[in-house]
CSV table of C-alpha atoms and ligand atoms in Angstrom, one decimal:
chain,number,residue,atom,x,y,z
A,60,MET,CA,113.3,150.2,117.0
A,61,PRO,CA,111.4,146.9,117.1
A,62,VAL,CA,113.3,143.9,115.9
A,63,THR,CA,111.8,142.1,112.9
A,64,GLN,CA,112.5,138.5,112.1
A,65,LEU,CA,113.3,138.1,108.4
A,66,ARG,CA,114.3,134.5,107.9
A,67,GLY,CA,111.5,132.0,107.3
A,68,ILE,CA,111.0,129.3,110.0
A,69,ALA,CA,111.6,126.0,108.3
A,70,PRO,CA,109.9,122.8,109.4
A,71,ALA,CA,112.1,119.8,110.3
A,72,ALA,CA,113.5,118.2,107.2
A,73,ARG,CA,112.0,114.8,108.2
A,74,LEU,CA,108.5,116.2,107.5
A,75,GLU,CA,109.4,116.1,103.8
A,76,ASN,CA,108.3,112.4,104.0
A,77,VAL,CA,105.0,113.1,105.7
A,78,ARG,CA,102.2,112.7,103.1
A,79,TYR,CA,98.5,112.4,103.8
A,80,ALA,CA,96.9,112.2,100.3
A,81,ILE,CA,93.3,112.0,101.6
A,82,ARG,CA,93.4,115.4,103.3
A,83,ASP,CA,95.8,117.0,100.8
A,84,LEU,CA,93.3,116.3,98.0
A,85,ALA,CA,90.6,118.1,100.0
A,86,CYS,CA,92.5,121.3,99.4
A,87,ILE,CA,91.9,121.0,95.6
A,88,ALA,CA,88.3,120.1,96.3
A,89,ASP,CA,87.9,123.2,98.5
A,90,GLU,CA,89.3,125.3,95.6
A,91,VAL,CA,86.7,123.8,93.2
A,92,ALA,CA,83.9,124.3,95.7
A,93,ARG,CA,84.9,127.9,96.2
A,94,GLN,CA,84.3,128.4,92.4
A,95,GLY,CA,80.6,127.4,93.2
A,96,HIS,CA,80.6,123.7,92.2
A,97,LYS,CA,78.9,121.1,94.3
A,98,ILE,CA,81.5,118.4,95.1
A,99,LEU,CA,80.6,114.7,95.3
A,100,PRO,CA,82.9,113.5,98.1
A,101,LEU,CA,83.9,109.9,97.7
A,102,ASN,CA,87.2,110.5,99.5
A,103,ILE,CA,86.7,110.9,103.3
A,104,GLY,CA,85.8,108.0,105.5
A,105,ASP,CA,83.6,109.9,107.9
A,106,PRO,CA,80.1,108.2,108.1
A,107,LEU,CA,78.8,111.3,109.8
A,108,ASN,CA,79.2,113.3,106.5
A,109,PHE,CA,76.4,111.0,105.2
A,110,ASP,CA,73.2,109.4,106.4
A,111,PHE,CA,74.7,107.7,109.5
A,112,GLN,CA,74.2,109.0,113.1
A,113,THR,CA,75.9,108.3,116.4
A,114,PRO,CA,73.7,106.0,118.5
A,115,ALA,CA,71.6,108.1,120.9
A,116,HIS,CA,72.5,106.1,124.0
A,117,MET,CA,76.1,106.9,123.5
A,118,ILE,CA,75.4,110.6,123.2
A,119,ASP,CA,73.3,110.3,126.4
A,120,ALA,CA,76.2,108.6,128.2
A,121,VAL,CA,78.6,111.4,127.3
A,122,HIS,CA,76.1,114.1,128.2
A,123,GLN,CA,75.5,112.4,131.6
A,124,ALA,CA,79.2,112.2,132.2
A,125,MET,CA,79.6,115.9,131.6
A,126,ARG,CA,76.7,116.7,133.9
A,127,ASP,CA,78.3,114.4,136.5
A,128,GLY,CA,81.4,116.5,136.5
A,129,LYS,CA,83.7,114.1,134.5
A,130,ASN,CA,85.3,117.2,132.9
A,131,GLY,CA,88.7,117.1,134.5
A,132,TYR,CA,91.7,114.9,133.5
A,133,SER,CA,91.2,111.2,133.6
A,134,PRO,CA,93.8,108.6,134.5
A,135,SER,CA,96.3,108.3,131.7
A,136,SER,CA,95.2,104.8,130.6
A,137,GLY,CA,91.5,105.7,130.7
A,138,VAL,CA,88.6,105.4,133.2
A,139,LYS,CA,88.1,102.0,134.8
A,140,GLU,CA,84.6,101.6,133.5
A,141,ALA,CA,85.8,102.0,129.9
A,142,LEU,CA,88.9,99.7,130.4
A,143,ASP,CA,86.6,97.0,131.9
A,144,ALA,CA,84.3,97.3,128.9
A,145,ILE,CA,87.2,97.0,126.4
A,146,ARG,CA,88.5,93.9,128.2
A,147,GLY,CA,85.1,92.4,128.1
A,148,GLU,CA,84.9,93.1,124.4
A,149,ALA,CA,88.4,91.6,123.8
A,150,THR,CA,87.3,88.5,125.7
A,151,ARG,CA,84.2,88.1,123.5
A,152,LYS,CA,86.5,88.2,120.5
A,153,GLY,CA,88.6,85.4,121.9
A,154,ILE,CA,91.5,87.5,123.0
A,155,THR,CA,93.2,86.0,126.1
A,156,ASN,CA,96.5,86.7,127.8
A,157,ILE,CA,95.5,90.4,127.9
A,158,GLN,CA,98.3,92.3,129.6
A,159,ASP,CA,97.2,95.9,129.3
A,160,VAL,CA,94.4,98.1,127.9
A,161,PHE,CA,94.6,101.9,127.3
A,162,VAL,CA,92.3,104.5,125.8
A,163,THR,CA,93.7,107.1,123.4
A,164,SER,CA,92.6,110.1,121.3
A,165,GLY,CA,91.5,107.9,118.4
A,166,VAL,CA,93.4,105.0,117.1
A,167,SER,CA,95.6,107.7,115.5
A,168,GLU,CA,97.1,108.5,118.9
A,169,ALA,CA,97.4,104.8,119.8
A,170,VAL,CA,99.4,104.2,116.6
A,171,ASP,CA,101.6,107.3,117.3
A,172,ILE,CA,102.4,106.2,120.8
A,173,CYS,CA,102.9,102.5,120.0
A,174,LEU,CA,105.2,103.0,117.0
A,175,THR,CA,107.2,105.7,118.8
A,176,THR,CA,107.7,103.5,121.8
A,177,LEU,CA,109.0,100.6,119.7
A,178,LEU,CA,111.4,102.0,117.2
A,179,ASN,CA,115.0,103.1,117.5
A,180,PRO,CA,116.9,104.8,114.7
A,181,GLY,CA,117.8,102.1,112.1
A,182,ASP,CA,115.0,99.8,113.1
A,183,ASN,CA,112.1,99.1,110.7
A,184,LEU,CA,108.5,98.1,110.9
A,185,LEU,CA,106.7,96.2,108.1
A,186,THR,CA,103.7,98.1,106.9
A,187,PRO,CA,101.2,97.2,104.1
A,188,CYS,CA,101.4,98.6,100.6
A,189,PRO,CA,98.8,100.0,99.9
A,190,ASP,CA,98.7,101.5,103.3
A,191,TYR,CA,96.5,103.7,105.5
A,192,PRO,CA,98.8,106.7,105.3
A,193,LEU,CA,98.8,107.4,109.1
A,194,TYR,CA,101.4,104.7,109.5
A,195,SER,CA,103.9,106.1,107.0
A,196,ALA,CA,103.3,109.6,108.4
A,197,VAL,CA,104.1,108.6,111.9
A,198,LEU,CA,107.2,106.6,110.8
A,199,ALA,CA,108.4,109.7,108.8
A,200,LYS,CA,107.8,111.9,111.9
A,201,ILE,CA,110.1,109.7,114.0
A,202,ASP,CA,112.6,109.4,111.2
A,203,ILE,CA,112.1,105.7,110.5
A,204,GLY,CA,112.4,104.6,106.8
A,205,LEU,CA,109.6,102.6,105.2
A,206,ASN,CA,109.8,98.8,104.9
A,207,THR,CA,106.5,97.9,103.1
A,208,TYR,CA,105.1,94.5,102.1
A,209,TYR,CA,102.6,94.1,99.3
A,210,LEU,CA,99.0,93.2,99.5
A,211,ASN,CA,98.2,90.9,96.6
A,212,GLU,CA,95.5,92.0,94.3
A,213,GLN,CA,95.5,88.6,92.6
A,214,ASP,CA,94.7,87.0,95.9
A,215,ALA,CA,91.8,89.3,96.9
A,216,TRP,CA,94.3,91.7,98.5
A,217,GLN,CA,95.5,89.2,101.2
A,218,PRO,CA,99.0,90.1,102.4
A,219,ASP,CA,101.7,88.7,100.1
A,220,PHE,CA,103.3,86.3,102.6
A,221,ASP,CA,106.4,85.6,100.5
A,222,ASP,CA,107.0,89.3,100.2
A,223,ILE,CA,106.7,89.7,104.0
A,224,LYS,CA,109.3,86.9,104.5
A,225,LYS,CA,111.6,88.6,102.0
A,226,LYS,CA,111.4,92.0,103.7
A,227,ILE,CA,112.3,90.9,107.3
A,228,THR,CA,115.7,92.2,108.2
A,229,PRO,CA,117.7,91.8,111.5
A,230,ARG,CA,116.3,95.3,112.4
A,231,THR,CA,112.6,94.5,111.8
A,232,ARG,CA,110.8,95.0,115.1
A,233,GLY,CA,107.2,94.5,114.1
A,234,ILE,CA,104.5,94.3,111.5
A,235,VAL,CA,101.3,96.2,110.9
A,236,LEU,CA,98.2,94.4,109.8
A,237,ILE,CA,95.1,96.4,108.9
A,238,ASN,CA,92.1,94.0,109.0
A,239,PRO,CA,89.5,94.8,107.6
A,240,ASN,CA,91.7,96.8,105.3
A,241,ASN,CA,91.7,100.4,104.3
A,242,PRO,CA,92.0,101.0,101.3
A,243,THR,CA,91.1,97.6,99.8
A,244,GLY,CA,88.2,96.4,102.0
A,245,SER,CA,89.8,93.0,102.2
A,246,VAL,CA,89.5,90.7,105.3
A,247,CYS,CA,92.3,88.5,106.3
A,248,THR,CA,91.9,84.7,106.3
A,249,ARG,CA,92.5,82.8,109.5
A,250,LYS,CA,95.3,80.9,107.7
A,251,MET,CA,97.0,84.1,106.8
A,252,LEU,CA,96.8,85.3,110.4
A,253,GLU,CA,98.3,82.1,111.6
A,254,GLN,CA,101.2,82.3,109.1
A,255,ILE,CA,102.0,85.9,110.2
A,256,ALA,CA,101.8,84.9,113.9
A,257,GLU,CA,104.3,82.1,113.2
A,258,LEU,CA,106.7,84.6,111.5
A,259,ALA,CA,106.4,87.0,114.5
A,260,ARG,CA,107.3,84.1,116.8
A,261,ARG,CA,110.4,83.2,114.8
A,262,HIS,CA,111.6,86.8,114.4
A,263,ASN,CA,110.6,88.2,117.8
A,264,LEU,CA,108.2,90.8,116.2
A,265,VAL,CA,105.3,92.8,117.8
A,266,ILE,CA,102.1,92.7,115.7
A,267,PHE,CA,100.0,95.8,115.5
A,268,ALA,CA,96.6,94.6,114.5
A,269,ASP,CA,94.5,97.6,113.4
A,270,GLU,CA,90.9,96.2,113.7
A,271,ILE,CA,89.1,99.5,113.8
A,272,TYR,CA,86.5,98.2,111.2
A,273,ASP,CA,86.0,94.7,112.8
A,274,LYS,CA,82.2,95.1,113.1
A,275,LEU,CA,81.7,96.4,109.6
A,276,ILE,CA,81.9,93.0,107.7
A,277,MET,CA,79.3,93.3,105.1
A,278,ASP,CA,78.4,89.6,104.4
A,279,ASP,CA,78.1,88.7,108.0
A,280,ASP,CA,81.1,86.3,108.1
A,281,ALA,CA,83.0,86.4,111.3
A,282,HIS,CA,86.0,88.6,111.9
A,283,VAL,CA,88.9,86.7,113.4
A,284,ALA,CA,91.1,88.8,115.7
A,285,MET,CA,94.8,88.4,115.2
A,286,ALA,CA,95.4,88.3,118.9
A,287,ALA,CA,92.9,85.4,119.3
A,288,VAL,CA,94.8,83.1,117.0
A,289,ALA,CA,98.1,83.9,118.7
A,290,PRO,CA,97.7,84.4,122.4
A,291,ASP,CA,101.4,83.9,123.0
A,292,VAL,CA,102.6,86.5,120.5
A,293,PRO,CA,103.0,90.2,121.5
A,294,VAL,CA,100.0,91.8,119.8
A,295,VAL,CA,98.6,95.3,120.2
A,296,THR,CA,95.0,95.3,118.9
A,297,PHE,CA,93.6,98.8,117.9
A,298,GLY,CA,89.9,99.6,118.1
A,299,GLY,CA,87.7,102.5,118.7
A,300,LEU,CA,84.5,104.4,118.4
A,301,SER,CA,85.2,106.2,115.1
A,302,LYS,CA,83.9,103.6,112.6
A,303,ASN,CA,82.0,100.8,114.3
A,304,TYR,CA,80.2,103.2,116.5
A,305,LEU,CA,79.9,106.2,114.3
A,306,ALA,CA,81.6,108.8,116.5
A,307,PRO,CA,84.9,109.8,114.8
A,308,GLY,CA,84.8,113.4,116.1
A,309,TRP,CA,84.9,112.2,119.7
A,310,ARG,CA,88.4,111.0,119.1
A,311,ILE,CA,88.2,107.8,121.2
A,312,GLY,CA,90.4,104.8,120.4
A,313,TRP,CA,92.1,102.1,122.3
A,314,GLY,CA,94.9,99.5,122.4
A,315,ILE,CA,94.6,96.0,123.8
A,316,ALA,CA,98.0,94.5,124.5
A,317,SER,CA,98.2,90.7,124.7
A,318,GLY,CA,101.0,88.0,124.7
A,319,GLU,CA,103.4,86.5,127.3
A,320,LEU,CA,103.8,89.0,130.1
A,321,SER,CA,107.6,88.6,130.4
A,322,VAL,CA,108.0,89.3,126.7
A,323,ILE,CA,105.7,92.3,126.4
A,324,LYS,CA,106.1,94.0,129.8
A,325,PRO,CA,109.2,96.1,129.1
A,326,TYR,CA,107.5,97.5,125.9
A,327,LEU,CA,104.3,98.2,127.8
A,328,ASP,CA,106.3,100.2,130.4
A,329,GLY,CA,107.4,102.4,127.6
A,330,VAL,CA,103.9,102.8,126.2
A,331,ASN,CA,102.6,103.8,129.6
A,332,LYS,CA,105.4,106.4,130.0
A,333,LEU,CA,104.2,108.1,126.8
A,334,LEU,CA,100.5,107.7,127.9
A,335,ARG,CA,101.3,109.6,131.1
A,336,ALA,CA,103.3,112.3,129.2
A,337,ARG,CA,100.2,113.2,127.2
A,338,LEU,CA,98.0,113.2,130.3
A,339,CYS,CA,94.8,111.5,129.0
A,340,ALA,CA,92.3,111.0,126.2
A,341,ASN,CA,89.0,113.0,126.1
A,342,HIS,CA,87.4,112.3,129.5
A,343,PRO,CA,83.6,112.6,129.1
A,344,GLU,CA,83.7,110.7,125.8
A,345,GLN,CA,85.3,107.7,127.5
A,346,TYR,CA,82.0,107.1,129.2
A,347,ALA,CA,80.5,106.2,125.8
A,348,ILE,CA,82.8,103.2,125.5
A,349,LYS,CA,80.8,101.0,127.9
A,350,ALA,CA,77.5,102.3,126.5
A,351,ALA,CA,78.8,101.4,123.0
A,352,LEU,CA,80.3,98.0,123.7
A,353,GLU,CA,77.7,96.7,126.1
A,354,GLY,CA,74.5,98.6,124.9
A,355,PRO,CA,72.2,98.0,121.9
A,356,GLN,CA,74.0,97.1,118.7
A,357,ASP,CA,71.0,97.7,116.5
A,358,HIS,CA,72.7,100.5,114.5
A,359,LEU,CA,75.1,97.9,113.1
A,360,LEU,CA,72.3,96.0,111.2
A,361,GLU,CA,71.3,99.2,109.5
A,362,VAL,CA,74.8,100.3,108.8
A,363,LYS,CA,75.7,97.0,107.2
A,364,ARG,CA,72.6,96.9,105.2
A,365,LYS,CA,73.4,100.3,103.7
A,366,LEU,CA,77.0,99.4,103.1
A,367,ARG,CA,76.1,96.1,101.4
A,368,ASN,CA,73.7,97.9,99.0
A,369,ARG,CA,76.3,100.6,98.3
A,370,ARG,CA,79.1,98.1,97.8
A,371,ASP,CA,76.9,96.1,95.4
A,372,LEU,CA,76.1,99.3,93.4
A,373,THR,CA,79.8,100.1,93.3
A,374,MET,CA,80.8,96.7,92.1
A,375,LYS,CA,78.1,96.7,89.4
A,376,TRP,CA,79.5,100.0,88.1
A,377,CYS,CA,83.0,98.7,88.1
A,378,ALA,CA,82.0,95.6,86.2
A,379,GLU,CA,80.2,97.6,83.6
A,380,THR,CA,82.9,100.3,83.1
A,381,SER,CA,85.7,99.7,80.7
A,382,ARG,CA,89.3,100.3,82.0
A,383,VAL,CA,88.0,99.6,85.6
A,384,SER,CA,88.2,96.3,87.5
A,385,CYS,CA,87.8,95.8,91.3
A,386,VAL,CA,88.1,93.0,93.9
A,387,ALA,CA,84.9,93.1,95.9
A,388,PRO,CA,85.4,94.6,99.3
A,389,ARG,CA,84.1,92.5,102.2
A,390,GLY,CA,84.7,94.9,105.1
A,391,ALA,CA,84.9,98.6,106.0
A,392,PHE,CA,83.5,101.0,103.4
A,393,TYR,CA,86.2,101.3,100.7
A,394,ALA,CA,86.6,99.9,97.2
A,395,TYR,CA,90.0,100.0,95.5
A,396,PRO,CA,89.5,99.6,91.7
A,397,SER,CA,92.4,99.2,89.4
A,398,ILE,CA,92.4,101.5,86.3
A,399,ASP,CA,94.0,101.0,83.0
A,400,ILE,CA,94.8,104.6,81.8
A,401,PRO,CA,97.7,106.2,79.9
A,402,GLU,CA,98.6,108.7,82.7
A,403,GLY,CA,99.2,108.7,86.4
A,404,ASP,CA,96.4,108.0,88.8
A,405,ASP,CA,97.3,111.3,90.6
A,406,VAL,CA,96.5,113.2,87.3
A,407,PHE,CA,93.3,111.1,86.9
A,408,VAL,CA,92.0,112.2,90.3
A,409,THR,CA,93.0,115.8,90.1
A,410,GLU,CA,91.4,116.2,86.7
A,411,LEU,CA,88.3,114.4,87.9
A,412,ILE,CA,87.8,116.9,90.7
A,413,ARG,CA,88.4,119.8,88.4
A,414,GLN,CA,86.2,118.7,85.5
A,415,LYS,CA,83.5,116.6,87.2
A,416,TYR,CA,83.7,117.7,90.8
A,417,VAL,CA,84.0,114.1,92.1
A,418,THR,CA,86.7,113.5,94.8
A,419,VAL,CA,88.3,110.1,95.0
A,420,VAL,CA,91.9,109.4,96.2
A,421,HIS,CA,94.7,108.1,93.9
A,422,GLY,CA,96.3,104.8,94.5
A,423,SER,CA,99.7,106.3,94.5
A,424,GLY,CA,98.6,108.2,97.7
A,425,PHE,CA,98.5,104.8,99.5
A,426,GLY,CA,101.4,103.1,97.7
A,427,GLN,CA,100.9,100.4,95.1
A,428,ARG,CA,102.9,97.9,93.1
A,429,PRO,CA,105.0,99.6,90.4
A,430,GLY,CA,103.1,99.6,87.1
A,431,THR,CA,99.7,99.4,88.7
A,432,LYS,CA,97.2,102.3,89.0
A,433,HIS,CA,94.2,102.5,91.3
A,434,PHE,CA,91.8,104.9,93.0
A,435,ARG,CA,90.0,104.6,96.3
A,436,ILE,CA,86.3,105.0,96.6
A,437,VAL,CA,84.5,105.7,99.9
A,438,PHE,CA,81.1,104.2,99.3
A,439,LEU,CA,79.4,105.8,102.3
A,440,PRO,CA,77.2,108.3,100.3
A,441,ASP,CA,73.6,107.3,99.5
A,442,GLU,CA,72.7,105.5,96.3
A,443,LYS,CA,71.6,108.6,94.5
A,444,THR,CA,74.9,110.4,95.2
A,445,LEU,CA,76.9,107.3,94.3
A,446,THR,CA,75.0,106.9,91.0
A,447,ALA,CA,75.6,110.5,90.1
A,448,ALA,CA,79.3,110.2,91.0
A,449,TYR,CA,79.8,107.0,89.0
A,450,SER,CA,78.0,108.4,86.0
A,451,ALA,CA,80.3,111.5,86.1
A,452,ILE,CA,83.4,109.3,86.4
A,453,GLY,CA,82.2,107.2,83.5
A,454,ASP,CA,81.7,110.3,81.4
A,455,PHE,CA,85.1,111.6,82.4
A,456,MET,CA,86.8,108.4,81.3
A,457,ARG,CA,85.0,108.2,78.0
A,458,GLU,CA,85.8,111.8,77.2
A,459,ARG,CA,89.4,111.6,78.3
A,460,TYR,CA,90.5,108.2,77.1
A,461,ARG,CA,88.0,107.3,74.3
B,797,PLP,C1,92.8,101.7,109.3
B,797,PLP,C2,92.6,102.9,110.1
B,797,PLP,N1,93.2,103.0,111.3
B,797,PLP,C3,93.0,104.1,112.0
B,797,PLP,C4,92.2,105.2,111.6
B,797,PLP,C5,92.1,106.4,112.5
B,797,PLP,O1,91.1,106.2,113.4
B,797,PLP,P1,90.7,107.2,114.6
B,797,PLP,O2,89.6,108.1,114.1
B,797,PLP,O3,90.3,106.3,115.7
B,797,PLP,O4,91.9,108.0,114.9
B,797,PLP,C6,91.6,105.1,110.4
B,797,PLP,C7,90.7,106.2,109.9
B,797,PLP,O5,90.2,106.3,108.8
B,797,PLP,C8,91.7,103.9,109.6
B,797,PLP,O6,91.2,103.8,108.4
């Protein structure tokens, strides 16, 4: 008689706290699409879903690497050519005191490894609220409770510095800064970076500076790297090919660790242990890093031109629509309007998908100040699609809230 297992296999209890609203909503959108409706997707930050293409010289570099037999495992930190190119880019951004550079499977893996290396049970890490949900998902996975600081909508979504100060505890080990920000599109001022660096010095914190959108600043003002204003502070700067270089499916990201060697060295030994344990990032795709960082940057002009137009169209709609108001995004490709409605923003977005087939993500999926409601728009689609989507959202709001 064969033995049959009858009891269900339960996932670990800590996964209860893992939420990833962006992809979770996609399940509802799939259901609506299966009913035959065409979805207007303003929810997923993948430029390749729209009229953006990976630069050809990067594709050539990967192709060549594959033909050259770069198909085995690479060194765990990444191939030398890529590491040198990342160091060069860091130097151009004014980052000095670089102690280590490593290539990962997207910034996602760098975040996972860097947070896992830092935190013991009972420790905490300051993360922004609203937040790119990867951070809270990784923290839940390693059983670390959330300690969030607010971004201040009244101050163009800059970090609320007083709130950060209030939230530091004796067990706070670091702070995450997403700049340019997802989901708000805000860009940090130099003064804010300097203030946060000073706090890190005083409380012995590591700063995780997620700068994956640093070349997508729409109005051409400069992006200031956190590590450049604080060469003495332990900072891990995250960057990659997914956004600036339009290759999210290649899963190439990196970390640049800077600060005083004696302070950051023990931590970096831990990071490298985990890098070795997972063998390496995608090998042939690493050869696109030098091509991207040192090759032609022409695509950025075109990308920023499109993003500016689409941002402006989005802001015009927000300004003309009652119950909606929005701080203008300056970087990345997200807008995060506030909405004044008599129900939860989660209900708003689910009903919007079901009734008008437009997908946006609810503010509560990113975290927000109690009493406020928002939704996140990805304004990557072309003007025609955005106009159709905004018209449908406007109709939905008029019909539902009068
Ligand atoms: C702020 C931020 N960090 C990290 C990531 C993940 O990037 P990657 O594709 O390199 O894993 C994203 C993706 O949307 C993001 O918005």
